[in-house]
Amino acid sequence: MRGEELPLINALGTFLGDTRGISFYFVNRDILNATKPEVLALLEELATTIIEFKKDKRRKLVVTKALNRELEDYEVEL
């Protein structure tokens, strides 16, 4: 199993510090946390911004991590 994680980490590592473009990664946190919580923690550490989709009574996007601290906890209802 460990060999499967390294190609993903190596691929993501090539983008660190490259400010020419923006990349979006969609991750099912429930599945990844249940199978490989250490990979989820690493992805969250590498990310400059984390936006979560939450579905309670209403659907919304919530910024849970951002370089700009003013954006953290910002919510947008869909």
mmCIF file of C-alpha atoms in Angstrom:
data_model
loop_
_atom_site.group_PDB
_atom_site.id
_atom_site.type_symbol
_atom_site.label_atom_id
_atom_site.label_comp_id
_atom_site.label_asym_id
_atom_site.label_seq_id
_atom_site.Cartn_x
_atom_site.Cartn_y
_atom_site.Cartn_z
ATOM 1 C CA MET A 1 0.000 0.000 0.000
ATOM 2 C CA ARG A 2 2.773 2.451 0.804
ATOM 3 C CA GLY A 3 4.086 2.290 -2.762
ATOM 4 C CA GLU A 4 0.748 3.568 -4.042
ATOM 5 C CA GLU A 5 0.953 6.745 -1.957
ATOM 6 C CA LEU A 6 4.403 7.849 -3.117
ATOM 7 C CA PRO A 7 3.518 8.576 -6.778
ATOM 8 C CA LEU A 8 0.702 10.882 -5.624
ATOM 9 C CA ILE A 9 2.958 12.696 -3.168
ATOM 10 C CA ASN A 10 5.743 12.984 -5.768
ATOM 11 C CA ALA A 11 3.307 14.361 -8.347
ATOM 12 C CA LEU A 12 1.929 16.952 -5.923
ATOM 13 C CA GLY A 13 5.434 17.902 -4.827
ATOM 14 C CA THR A 14 6.352 19.006 -8.342
ATOM 15 C CA PHE A 15 3.795 21.824 -8.083
ATOM 16 C CA LEU A 16 5.057 23.291 -4.800
ATOM 17 C CA GLY A 17 6.257 26.832 -5.261
ATOM 18 C CA ASP A 18 5.016 27.032 -8.858
ATOM 19 C CA THR A 19 2.838 30.167 -8.951
ATOM 20 C CA ARG A 20 2.137 30.077 -12.698
ATOM 21 C CA GLY A 21 -1.113 28.196 -12.364
ATOM 22 C CA ILE A 22 -3.886 27.154 -10.061
ATOM 23 C CA SER A 23 -4.727 23.522 -9.376
ATOM 24 C CA PHE A 24 -7.849 22.081 -7.842
ATOM 25 C CA TYR A 25 -7.934 18.670 -6.201
ATOM 26 C CA PHE A 26 -11.237 17.150 -5.198
ATOM 27 C CA VAL A 27 -10.818 14.664 -2.376
ATOM 28 C CA ASN A 28 -13.437 12.602 -0.585
ATOM 29 C CA ARG A 29 -12.228 13.251 2.952
ATOM 30 C CA ASP A 30 -14.375 10.533 4.545
ATOM 31 C CA ILE A 31 -12.916 7.772 2.378
ATOM 32 C CA LEU A 32 -9.338 9.025 2.526
ATOM 33 C CA ASN A 33 -9.478 9.591 6.283
ATOM 34 C CA ALA A 34 -10.848 6.070 6.816
ATOM 35 C CA THR A 35 -8.202 4.398 4.655
ATOM 36 C CA LYS A 36 -5.120 6.650 4.823
ATOM 37 C CA PRO A 37 -5.440 9.450 7.401
ATOM 38 C CA GLU A 38 -1.736 10.288 7.118
ATOM 39 C CA VAL A 39 -2.161 11.102 3.417
ATOM 40 C CA LEU A 40 -5.111 13.379 4.177
ATOM 41 C CA ALA A 41 -3.028 15.212 6.785
ATOM 42 C CA LEU A 42 -0.193 15.630 4.269
ATOM 43 C CA LEU A 43 -2.521 16.957 1.565
ATOM 44 C CA GLU A 44 -4.021 19.458 4.010
ATOM 45 C CA GLU A 45 -0.541 20.589 5.017
ATOM 46 C CA LEU A 46 0.524 21.105 1.385
ATOM 47 C CA ALA A 47 -2.626 22.977 0.394
ATOM 48 C CA THR A 48 -2.610 26.769 0.461
ATOM 49 C CA THR A 49 -6.417 26.873 0.595
ATOM 50 C CA ILE A 50 -8.957 24.281 1.662
ATOM 51 C CA ILE A 51 -12.597 24.711 0.724
ATOM 52 C CA GLU A 52 -15.058 22.178 2.092
ATOM 53 C CA PHE A 53 -18.471 21.334 0.697
ATOM 54 C CA LYS A 54 -20.915 20.977 3.585
ATOM 55 C CA LYS A 55 -24.482 19.781 3.416
ATOM 56 C CA ASP A 56 -26.625 20.400 6.463
ATOM 57 C CA LYS A 57 -30.017 21.960 5.934
ATOM 58 C CA ARG A 58 -28.437 23.926 3.096
ATOM 59 C CA ARG A 59 -25.496 23.283 0.830
ATOM 60 C CA LYS A 60 -22.521 25.568 1.278
ATOM 61 C CA LEU A 61 -18.825 25.998 0.621
ATOM 62 C CA VAL A 62 -16.672 26.871 3.622
ATOM 63 C CA VAL A 63 -13.066 28.075 3.519
ATOM 64 C CA THR A 64 -11.353 26.164 6.320
ATOM 65 C CA LYS A 65 -7.752 27.136 5.478
ATOM 66 C CA ALA A 66 -6.414 30.099 3.514
ATOM 67 C CA LEU A 67 -3.217 32.089 3.209
ATOM 68 C CA ASN A 68 -5.340 35.183 3.713
ATOM 69 C CA ARG A 69 -6.641 34.748 7.282
ATOM 70 C CA GLU A 70 -9.603 37.036 6.551
ATOM 71 C CA LEU A 71 -10.997 34.379 4.202
ATOM 72 C CA GLU A 72 -10.985 31.601 6.783
ATOM 73 C CA ASP A 73 -14.484 30.541 7.873
ATOM 74 C CA TYR A 74 -15.982 32.375 4.887
ATOM 75 C CA GLU A 75 -19.179 30.637 3.779
ATOM 76 C CA VAL A 76 -21.098 30.712 0.514
ATOM 77 C CA GLU A 77 -24.521 29.115 0.259
ATOM 78 C CA LEU A 78 -25.230 27.268 -2.961
#
